[in-house]
mmCIF file of C-alpha atoms and ligand atoms in Angstrom:
data_model
loop_
_atom_site.group_PDB
_atom_site.id
_atom_site.type_symbol
_atom_site.label_atom_id
_atom_site.label_comp_id
_atom_site.label_asym_id
_atom_site.label_seq_id
_atom_site.Cartn_x
_atom_site.Cartn_y
_atom_site.Cartn_z
ATOM 1 C CA MET A 1 10.310 6.292 49.340
ATOM 2 C CA SER A 2 13.424 6.246 47.191
ATOM 3 C CA ARG A 3 15.109 8.639 44.728
ATOM 4 C CA ALA A 4 15.095 8.501 40.970
ATOM 5 C CA VAL A 5 16.342 10.905 38.208
ATOM 6 C CA GLN A 6 13.352 11.972 36.044
ATOM 7 C CA PHE A 7 12.571 14.316 33.224
ATOM 8 C CA SER A 8 8.984 15.453 32.366
ATOM 9 C CA ARG A 9 9.723 17.601 29.325
ATOM 10 C CA ASN A 10 12.384 17.501 26.535
ATOM 11 C CA GLY A 11 15.477 19.690 26.999
ATOM 12 C CA GLY A 12 18.953 19.999 28.352
ATOM 13 C CA PRO A 13 20.245 18.935 31.758
ATOM 14 C CA GLU A 14 18.015 21.610 33.427
ATOM 15 C CA VAL A 15 14.934 19.467 32.884
ATOM 16 C CA LEU A 16 16.507 16.570 34.963
ATOM 17 C CA ASP A 17 15.113 16.451 38.514
ATOM 18 C CA ILE A 18 15.588 14.056 41.476
ATOM 19 C CA VAL A 19 12.184 12.911 42.507
ATOM 20 C CA GLU A 20 10.888 10.786 45.366
ATOM 21 C CA VAL A 21 9.251 7.696 44.093
ATOM 22 C CA ASP A 22 7.491 4.775 45.871
ATOM 23 C CA GLU A 23 10.213 2.160 46.712
ATOM 24 C CA PRO A 24 9.968 -0.538 43.924
ATOM 25 C CA HIS A 25 9.960 -4.169 44.937
ATOM 26 C CA ALA A 26 10.920 -7.397 43.164
ATOM 27 C CA GLY A 27 7.926 -9.233 41.793
ATOM 28 C CA ARG A 28 7.794 -12.813 40.692
ATOM 29 C CA GLY A 29 10.753 -13.549 38.259
ATOM 30 C CA GLU A 30 12.462 -10.291 39.179
ATOM 31 C CA VAL A 31 15.413 -9.037 41.275
ATOM 32 C CA ARG A 32 15.858 -5.687 43.008
ATOM 33 C CA VAL A 33 19.341 -4.105 42.956
ATOM 34 C CA SER A 34 20.354 -1.373 45.212
ATOM 35 C CA VAL A 35 22.366 0.768 42.804
ATOM 36 C CA ARG A 36 25.971 1.754 43.526
ATOM 37 C CA ALA A 37 26.790 3.155 39.999
ATOM 38 C CA ALA A 38 24.955 4.220 36.884
ATOM 39 C CA GLY A 39 26.673 5.107 33.624
ATOM 40 C CA LEU A 40 25.810 7.983 31.452
ATOM 41 C CA ASN A 41 25.477 7.771 27.711
ATOM 42 C CA ALA A 42 25.038 10.092 24.651
ATOM 43 C CA PHE A 43 21.900 8.063 23.908
ATOM 44 C CA ASP A 44 20.384 9.334 27.233
ATOM 45 C CA PHE A 45 20.580 12.989 26.326
ATOM 46 C CA LYS A 46 19.817 12.620 22.669
ATOM 47 C CA VAL A 47 16.470 10.981 23.660
ATOM 48 C CA ARG A 48 15.870 13.580 26.385
ATOM 49 C CA GLN A 49 16.742 16.584 24.156
ATOM 50 C CA ASP A 50 14.631 15.625 21.065
ATOM 51 C CA ALA A 51 11.298 13.924 21.190
ATOM 52 C CA ALA A 52 11.691 12.795 17.612
ATOM 53 C CA TYR A 53 14.791 10.819 18.418
ATOM 54 C CA LEU A 54 12.860 8.005 20.050
ATOM 55 C CA PRO A 55 9.171 8.796 19.306
ATOM 56 C CA SER A 56 8.000 5.815 21.499
ATOM 57 C CA LYS A 57 9.447 7.511 24.612
ATOM 58 C CA LYS A 58 6.667 8.561 27.078
ATOM 59 C CA LEU A 59 7.157 11.265 29.544
ATOM 60 C CA PRO A 60 7.816 11.478 32.499
ATOM 61 C CA SER A 61 10.798 9.231 32.024
ATOM 62 C CA GLY A 62 13.609 7.962 34.150
ATOM 63 C CA GLN A 63 17.187 8.277 32.980
ATOM 64 C CA GLY A 64 20.050 5.915 32.477
ATOM 65 C CA ASN A 65 20.338 2.508 30.926
ATOM 66 C CA GLU A 66 23.221 0.712 32.705
ATOM 67 C CA PHE A 67 24.079 0.032 36.246
ATOM 68 C CA ALA A 68 25.931 -1.822 38.874
ATOM 69 C CA GLY A 69 24.910 -2.639 42.443
ATOM 70 C CA VAL A 70 24.043 -5.141 45.155
ATOM 71 C CA VAL A 71 20.954 -7.474 44.970
ATOM 72 C CA ASP A 72 18.767 -6.802 47.982
ATOM 73 C CA GLU A 73 15.517 -8.572 47.013
ATOM 74 C CA VAL A 74 14.878 -11.768 44.978
ATOM 75 C CA GLY A 75 11.318 -12.428 43.705
ATOM 76 C CA ASP A 76 9.647 -15.863 43.650
ATOM 77 C CA GLY A 77 10.697 -18.060 40.838
ATOM 78 C CA VAL A 78 14.255 -16.639 40.526
ATOM 79 C CA ASP A 79 17.161 -19.158 40.759
ATOM 80 C CA GLY A 80 20.809 -18.481 40.824
ATOM 81 C CA VAL A 81 20.775 -15.022 42.307
ATOM 82 C CA SER A 82 21.076 -14.291 46.003
ATOM 83 C CA ILE A 83 20.751 -11.195 48.225
ATOM 84 C CA GLY A 84 24.094 -9.555 48.584
ATOM 85 C CA ASP A 85 25.286 -10.589 45.090
ATOM 86 C CA GLU A 86 27.364 -7.824 43.414
ATOM 87 C CA VAL A 87 26.034 -7.447 39.783
ATOM 88 C CA LEU A 88 26.001 -5.249 36.798
ATOM 89 C CA GLY A 89 23.096 -4.936 34.274
ATOM 90 C CA TRP A 90 20.965 -2.976 31.840
ATOM 91 C CA VAL A 91 17.476 -1.465 32.133
ATOM 92 C CA SER A 92 15.597 0.985 29.922
ATOM 93 C CA PHE A 93 15.700 4.637 31.230
ATOM 94 C CA ALA A 94 15.596 3.700 34.830
ATOM 95 C CA ALA A 95 19.189 3.119 35.973
ATOM 96 C CA GLN A 96 19.764 6.449 37.770
ATOM 97 C CA ALA A 97 17.805 5.625 40.906
ATOM 98 C CA ASP A 98 18.325 4.120 44.353
ATOM 99 C CA TYR A 99 16.756 0.818 43.200
ATOM 100 C CA VAL A 100 16.377 -1.019 39.929
ATOM 101 C CA VAL A 101 14.066 -3.966 39.352
ATOM 102 C CA VAL A 102 14.890 -6.281 36.457
ATOM 103 C CA PRO A 103 14.654 -9.934 35.400
ATOM 104 C CA PRO A 104 17.939 -11.799 36.246
ATOM 105 C CA THR A 105 18.525 -12.312 32.491
ATOM 106 C CA GLN A 106 19.596 -8.511 32.519
ATOM 107 C CA LEU A 107 22.341 -9.152 34.996
ATOM 108 C CA ALA A 108 25.772 -10.525 35.222
ATOM 109 C CA ALA A 109 28.055 -11.110 38.181
ATOM 110 C CA LYS A 110 30.479 -8.323 38.956
ATOM 111 C CA PRO A 111 34.005 -9.499 39.059
ATOM 112 C CA ALA A 112 35.507 -8.713 42.470
ATOM 113 C CA ALA A 113 38.402 -6.771 40.811
ATOM 114 C CA LEU A 114 36.080 -4.368 39.021
ATOM 115 C CA ASP A 115 35.391 -1.158 40.833
ATOM 116 C CA TRP A 116 31.824 0.135 41.002
ATOM 117 C CA ALA A 117 32.222 3.014 38.615
ATOM 118 C CA THR A 118 33.767 0.890 35.847
ATOM 119 C CA ALA A 119 31.173 -1.808 36.386
ATOM 120 C CA GLY A 120 28.309 0.743 36.036
ATOM 121 C CA GLY A 121 29.730 2.161 32.771
ATOM 122 C CA ILE A 122 30.643 -0.878 30.671
ATOM 123 C CA GLY A 123 27.310 -2.309 29.425
ATOM 124 C CA LEU A 124 26.134 -0.043 26.722
ATOM 125 C CA VAL A 125 29.484 1.032 25.209
ATOM 126 C CA GLY A 126 30.739 -2.474 25.412
ATOM 127 C CA ASN A 127 27.764 -4.110 23.669
ATOM 128 C CA THR A 128 27.981 -1.446 20.914
ATOM 129 C CA ALA A 129 31.702 -1.626 20.408
ATOM 130 C CA LYS A 130 31.685 -5.413 20.212
ATOM 131 C CA ARG A 131 28.853 -5.594 17.704
ATOM 132 C CA ALA A 132 30.298 -2.711 15.622
ATOM 133 C CA THR A 133 33.761 -4.223 15.533
ATOM 134 C CA ASP A 134 32.456 -7.674 14.708
ATOM 135 C CA ALA A 135 30.594 -6.096 11.837
ATOM 136 C CA ILE A 136 33.874 -5.200 9.986
ATOM 137 C CA ALA A 137 35.717 -8.433 11.239
ATOM 138 C CA PRO A 138 39.185 -6.932 11.643
ATOM 139 C CA GLY A 139 42.236 -9.114 11.523
ATOM 140 C CA PRO A 140 45.958 -9.162 10.859
ATOM 141 C CA GLY A 141 46.746 -7.071 7.784
ATOM 142 C CA ASP A 142 43.992 -4.640 8.382
ATOM 143 C CA THR A 143 44.461 -0.953 9.157
ATOM 144 C CA VAL A 144 41.230 0.309 10.830
ATOM 145 C CA LEU A 145 40.342 4.040 11.068
ATOM 146 C CA VAL A 146 38.440 4.610 14.371
ATOM 147 C CA SER A 147 36.769 7.939 14.919
ATOM 148 C CA ALA A 148 36.127 9.441 18.414
ATOM 149 C CA ALA A 149 38.694 6.933 19.607
ATOM 150 C CA ALA A 150 38.837 8.494 23.095
ATOM 151 C CA GLY A 151 35.059 8.099 23.601
ATOM 152 C CA GLY A 152 33.623 5.129 25.321
ATOM 153 C CA VAL A 153 32.685 3.263 22.259
ATOM 154 C CA GLY A 154 35.696 4.189 20.272
ATOM 155 C CA LEU A 155 38.235 3.232 23.052
ATOM 156 C CA LEU A 156 36.744 -0.305 23.206
ATOM 157 C CA GLU A 157 36.466 -0.605 19.408
ATOM 158 C CA SER A 158 40.141 0.332 19.054
ATOM 159 C CA GLN A 159 41.210 -2.225 21.580
ATOM 160 C CA LEU A 160 39.050 -4.961 20.158
ATOM 161 C CA ALA A 161 40.417 -4.343 16.716
ATOM 162 C CA ILE A 162 43.990 -4.336 18.059
ATOM 163 C CA ARG A 163 43.292 -7.715 19.998
ATOM 164 C CA ALA A 164 42.117 -9.084 16.581
ATOM 165 C CA GLY A 165 45.562 -8.198 15.052
ATOM 166 C CA ALA A 166 44.668 -5.004 13.230
ATOM 167 C CA THR A 167 46.602 -1.700 13.258
ATOM 168 C CA VAL A 168 44.389 1.058 14.519
ATOM 169 C CA ILE A 169 44.497 4.853 13.635
ATOM 170 C CA GLY A 170 42.190 6.730 15.977
ATOM 171 C CA THR A 171 40.890 10.269 15.827
ATOM 172 C CA ALA A 172 41.022 12.314 18.925
ATOM 173 C CA SER A 173 41.914 15.699 20.364
ATOM 174 C CA GLU A 174 45.701 16.157 21.069
ATOM 175 C CA ALA A 175 45.107 16.026 24.821
ATOM 176 C CA ASN A 176 43.997 12.281 24.405
ATOM 177 C CA HIS A 177 46.855 11.185 22.091
ATOM 178 C CA GLU A 178 49.269 10.003 24.709
ATOM 179 C CA PHE A 179 46.638 7.838 26.387
ATOM 180 C CA LEU A 180 45.760 6.266 22.986
ATOM 181 C CA ARG A 181 49.268 5.626 22.157
ATOM 182 C CA GLY A 182 49.566 3.746 25.397
ATOM 183 C CA LEU A 183 46.882 1.411 24.092
ATOM 184 C CA GLY A 184 48.649 0.876 20.922
ATOM 185 C CA VAL A 185 46.565 3.204 18.839
ATOM 186 C CA ILE A 186 48.159 5.556 16.320
ATOM 187 C CA PRO A 187 46.355 8.887 17.220
ATOM 188 C CA VAL A 188 45.550 11.595 14.670
ATOM 189 C CA ALA A 189 43.571 14.947 15.256
ATOM 190 C CA TYR A 190 40.164 15.156 13.603
ATOM 191 C CA GLY A 191 39.132 18.184 11.653
ATOM 192 C CA PRO A 192 40.565 20.020 8.621
ATOM 193 C CA GLY A 193 43.588 18.175 7.157
ATOM 194 C CA LEU A 194 42.488 14.761 8.468
ATOM 195 C CA ALA A 195 43.013 12.997 5.168
ATOM 196 C CA ASP A 196 46.602 14.050 4.984
ATOM 197 C CA ARG A 197 47.270 13.036 8.533
ATOM 198 C CA VAL A 198 45.680 9.581 8.033
ATOM 199 C CA ARG A 199 47.616 9.115 4.691
ATOM 200 C CA ALA A 200 50.814 9.973 6.557
ATOM 201 C CA ALA A 201 49.979 7.574 9.400
ATOM 202 C CA ALA A 202 48.850 4.749 7.132
ATOM 203 C CA PRO A 203 51.106 4.816 4.034
ATOM 204 C CA ASN A 204 49.752 1.372 2.905
ATOM 205 C CA GLY A 205 46.054 2.611 3.160
ATOM 206 C CA ILE A 206 43.062 2.068 5.300
ATOM 207 C CA THR A 207 41.069 -1.229 4.967
ATOM 208 C CA ALA A 208 38.102 -0.583 7.344
ATOM 209 C CA VAL A 209 36.476 2.224 9.239
ATOM 210 C CA LEU A 210 34.653 2.229 12.618
ATOM 211 C CA ASP A 211 32.805 5.547 12.944
ATOM 212 C CA SER A 212 31.297 7.173 16.015
ATOM 213 C CA ALA A 213 31.703 10.709 15.008
ATOM 214 C CA GLY A 214 29.851 11.210 11.657
ATOM 215 C CA GLU A 215 30.252 12.230 8.153
ATOM 216 C CA GLU A 216 33.927 13.296 8.042
ATOM 217 C CA THR A 217 35.310 9.819 8.796
ATOM 218 C CA VAL A 218 32.801 7.957 6.590
ATOM 219 C CA LEU A 219 33.573 10.249 3.582
ATOM 220 C CA LEU A 220 37.304 9.886 4.187
ATOM 221 C CA GLY A 221 37.117 6.146 4.258
ATOM 222 C CA LEU A 222 35.278 6.121 0.923
ATOM 223 C CA GLU A 223 37.823 8.580 -0.494
ATOM 224 C CA LEU A 224 40.612 6.224 0.517
ATOM 225 C CA GLY A 225 38.971 3.412 -1.269
ATOM 226 C CA VAL A 226 37.660 1.343 1.638
ATOM 227 C CA ASP A 227 34.990 -1.182 0.649
ATOM 228 C CA PRO A 228 31.681 0.344 1.882
ATOM 229 C CA LYS A 229 30.837 -2.968 3.548
ATOM 230 C CA ARG A 230 33.900 -2.513 5.753
ATOM 231 C CA ILE A 231 32.719 0.956 6.953
ATOM 232 C CA ASN A 232 30.440 0.830 10.007
ATOM 233 C CA THR A 233 28.903 3.936 11.546
ATOM 234 C CA ILE A 234 26.769 4.220 14.671
ATOM 235 C CA VAL A 235 25.902 7.925 14.140
ATOM 236 C CA TYR A 236 25.798 8.740 10.394
ATOM 237 C CA SER A 237 22.538 7.229 9.260
ATOM 238 C CA PRO A 238 22.278 9.111 5.889
ATOM 239 C CA GLY A 239 25.482 7.408 4.670
ATOM 240 C CA VAL A 240 23.873 3.923 5.090
ATOM 241 C CA GLU A 241 21.566 4.082 2.120
ATOM 242 C CA LYS A 242 23.628 6.600 0.243
ATOM 243 C CA TYR A 243 26.848 4.795 0.215
ATOM 244 C CA GLY A 244 26.015 1.214 1.297
ATOM 245 C CA ILE A 245 27.889 1.381 4.446
ATOM 246 C CA GLN A 246 26.977 -0.600 7.563
ATOM 247 C CA SER A 247 25.265 0.664 10.590
ATOM 248 C CA VAL A 248 25.557 -1.954 13.329
ATOM 249 C CA GLY A 249 25.166 -0.463 16.778
ATOM 250 C CA GLY A 250 24.026 -1.594 20.159
ATOM 251 C CA GLY A 251 21.440 -4.324 20.549
ATOM 252 C CA GLY A 252 20.796 -7.904 21.455
ATOM 253 C CA LYS A 253 22.392 -7.663 24.775
ATOM 254 C CA THR A 254 22.959 -10.856 26.686
ATOM 255 C CA SER A 255 24.010 -11.632 30.245
ATOM 256 C CA ALA A 256 26.722 -13.788 28.892
ATOM 257 C CA GLU A 257 28.125 -11.063 26.788
ATOM 258 C CA LEU A 258 27.990 -8.617 29.686
ATOM 259 C CA ALA A 259 29.886 -11.073 31.873
ATOM 260 C CA GLU A 260 32.556 -11.518 29.177
ATOM 261 C CA LEU A 261 33.016 -7.723 28.791
ATOM 262 C CA ALA A 262 33.144 -7.289 32.626
ATOM 263 C CA SER A 263 35.774 -10.003 32.891
ATOM 264 C CA LEU A 264 37.891 -8.478 30.079
ATOM 265 C CA VAL A 265 37.873 -5.107 31.842
ATOM 266 C CA ALA A 266 38.466 -6.547 35.232
ATOM 267 C CA SER A 267 41.593 -8.490 34.039
ATOM 268 C CA GLY A 268 42.878 -5.369 32.291
ATOM 269 C CA GLU A 269 42.755 -6.850 28.787
ATOM 270 C CA LEU A 270 40.352 -4.017 27.913
ATOM 271 C CA VAL A 271 40.749 -0.543 29.397
ATOM 272 C CA LEU A 272 37.825 1.714 30.073
ATOM 273 C CA PRO A 273 38.890 4.888 31.852
ATOM 274 C CA ILE A 274 36.411 6.702 34.002
ATOM 275 C CA ALA A 275 36.647 10.406 33.074
ATOM 276 C CA ALA A 276 34.594 11.558 36.149
ATOM 277 C CA THR A 277 32.191 10.356 38.788
ATOM 278 C CA TYR A 278 29.265 12.417 40.184
ATOM 279 C CA ARG A 279 26.771 11.915 43.014
ATOM 280 C CA LEU A 280 23.062 11.418 42.078
ATOM 281 C CA SER A 281 22.448 15.051 43.370
ATOM 282 C CA GLU A 282 24.817 16.349 40.739
ATOM 283 C CA VAL A 283 22.951 14.878 37.802
ATOM 284 C CA ARG A 284 22.599 18.100 35.922
ATOM 285 C CA GLU A 285 26.384 18.798 36.300
ATOM 286 C CA ALA A 286 27.177 15.264 35.162
ATOM 287 C CA TYR A 287 25.112 15.536 31.970
ATOM 288 C CA THR A 288 26.410 19.138 31.334
ATOM 289 C CA ARG A 289 29.987 17.609 31.263
ATOM 290 C CA LEU A 290 28.903 14.587 29.071
ATOM 291 C CA GLU A 291 27.130 16.871 26.601
ATOM 292 C CA SER A 292 30.379 18.818 26.109
ATOM 293 C CA ARG A 293 31.391 15.794 24.098
ATOM 294 C CA HIS A 294 35.150 15.900 24.799
ATOM 295 C CA LEU A 295 35.708 13.110 27.250
ATOM 296 C CA LEU A 296 38.318 10.378 27.676
ATOM 297 C CA GLY A 297 36.142 7.385 28.544
ATOM 298 C CA LYS A 298 33.013 7.408 30.612
ATOM 299 C CA ILE A 299 31.135 9.472 33.197
ATOM 300 C CA VAL A 300 29.376 7.544 35.919
ATOM 301 C CA MET A 301 27.034 8.461 38.827
ATOM 302 C CA LEU A 302 27.798 6.916 42.111
ATOM 303 C CA LEU A 303 25.136 6.104 44.780
ATOM 304 C CA PRO A 304 23.779 5.988 47.317
HETATM 305 N N1 NAP B 401 23.920 3.532 17.298
HETATM 306 C C1 NAP B 401 24.187 3.030 18.531
HETATM 307 O O1 NAP B 401 23.730 1.887 18.900
HETATM 308 C C2 NAP B 401 25.006 3.804 19.464
HETATM 309 C C3 NAP B 401 25.477 3.269 20.707
HETATM 310 C C4 NAP B 401 26.304 3.988 21.492
HETATM 311 C C5 NAP B 401 26.779 5.209 21.097
HETATM 312 N N2 NAP B 401 26.310 5.748 19.998
HETATM 313 C C6 NAP B 401 26.725 7.103 19.567
HETATM 314 O O2 NAP B 401 28.088 6.996 19.240
HETATM 315 C C7 NAP B 401 28.704 8.308 19.694
HETATM 316 C C8 NAP B 401 29.902 7.997 20.538
HETATM 317 O O3 NAP B 401 29.440 7.654 21.871
HETATM 318 P P1 NAP B 401 30.485 7.529 23.116
HETATM 319 O O4 NAP B 401 29.714 7.029 24.233
HETATM 320 O O5 NAP B 401 31.630 6.803 22.631
HETATM 321 O O6 NAP B 401 30.980 9.023 23.415
HETATM 322 P P2 NAP B 401 30.634 10.438 23.208
HETATM 323 O O7 NAP B 401 30.546 11.091 24.507
HETATM 324 O O8 NAP B 401 29.627 10.852 22.242
HETATM 325 O O9 NAP B 401 32.028 10.926 22.392
HETATM 326 C C9 NAP B 401 33.000 11.372 23.158
HETATM 327 C C10 NAP B 401 34.198 11.474 22.124
HETATM 328 O O10 NAP B 401 33.824 12.126 20.947
HETATM 329 C C11 NAP B 401 34.938 12.753 20.409
HETATM 330 N N3 NAP B 401 34.551 13.780 19.511
HETATM 331 C C12 NAP B 401 33.901 14.903 19.743
HETATM 332 N N4 NAP B 401 33.742 15.643 18.601
HETATM 333 C C13 NAP B 401 34.279 14.874 17.585
HETATM 334 C C14 NAP B 401 34.550 15.118 16.224
HETATM 335 N N5 NAP B 401 34.061 16.208 15.621
HETATM 336 N N6 NAP B 401 35.306 14.181 15.476
HETATM 337 C C15 NAP B 401 35.738 13.059 16.127
HETATM 338 N N7 NAP B 401 35.597 12.885 17.493
HETATM 339 C C16 NAP B 401 34.876 13.706 18.247
HETATM 340 C C17 NAP B 401 35.676 13.272 21.675
HETATM 341 O O11 NAP B 401 37.001 13.256 21.359
HETATM 342 P P3 NAP B 401 38.069 14.275 22.044
HETATM 343 O O12 NAP B 401 37.732 14.326 23.518
HETATM 344 O O13 NAP B 401 39.326 13.507 21.756
HETATM 345 O O14 NAP B 401 37.911 15.507 21.308
HETATM 346 C C18 NAP B 401 35.307 12.362 22.785
HETATM 347 O O15 NAP B 401 36.312 11.453 23.068
HETATM 348 C C19 NAP B 401 27.604 9.088 20.321
HETATM 349 O O16 NAP B 401 27.129 10.074 19.317
HETATM 350 C C20 NAP B 401 26.543 8.168 20.672
HETATM 351 O O17 NAP B 401 25.224 8.658 20.636
HETATM 352 C C21 NAP B 401 25.476 5.043 19.029
#
């Protein structure tokens, strides 16, 4: 038997249990990974809280969509992966468990310099941030407004836009401003008065918006004259049809992209702070913290 996080009804962290399941094994074309770290994401709890968020989700369900660990079984027909390889990868609602079984196309090699927690937390926010940032194609001469800049997605979007030569203004709580300044982001507090603060921080105007927080930033971008096609949101779907803005989020993951993100974080070219780690037995506490929505970076569960 092995352990897995599971929920059998919709609700808050209290519906999460650690259950004993039959130990899974790698079938033909599959690899089994003994999990060392599994990242937590807002997507996990949005689906768990609200059955309408992902109607195709059947219960009971596992939890967690990204992981890092050590390959301990290789099925027939798999080449290029060996027992003992350290990897990171993605899986649908099954990562928070002792073992994950996936095809090798959902894995990338873990760079030796990358610690387990970071490796287990990169995949989903990295894929989303890269696609969203590419959607507005920032470059020198751009001033990009990034909302929730201290969150996992916003941190990476901010850094990707800066790497592309743009100036970045990021919204965050005061407590996260110093960290953001260290990355080259100009931080501003969100909430009432945001428009005045952004105007003061960007006297020549804003040319693009990367939104992970909702209506406030999107409407401000429009008010400041940003071309709707250069406003991308990953959370404010009503604005897409209403204002003609973009909504490019996560998707189309590839092993090559995951390897590239892991390499950028391992080399320090991208920074993804780990706000906290928890053991599997603390899964309810971990999601309670995540669901407070005020984090600098990622929360990751460590195993075994
Ligand atoms: N569509 C997609 O494909 C996709 C993919 C990934 C994520 N998402 C969504 O994108 C959002 C961001 O995800 P995440 O993983 O980066 O982190 P998250 O945990 O949802 O966000 C944490 C950040 O949100 C900030 N925040 C909280 N309330 C805010 C507000 N009113 N205005 C501006 N910022 C606020 C917090 O900033 P402070 O701590 O500084 O207060 C914190 O740093 C989530 O809603 C998630 O579901 C969508």
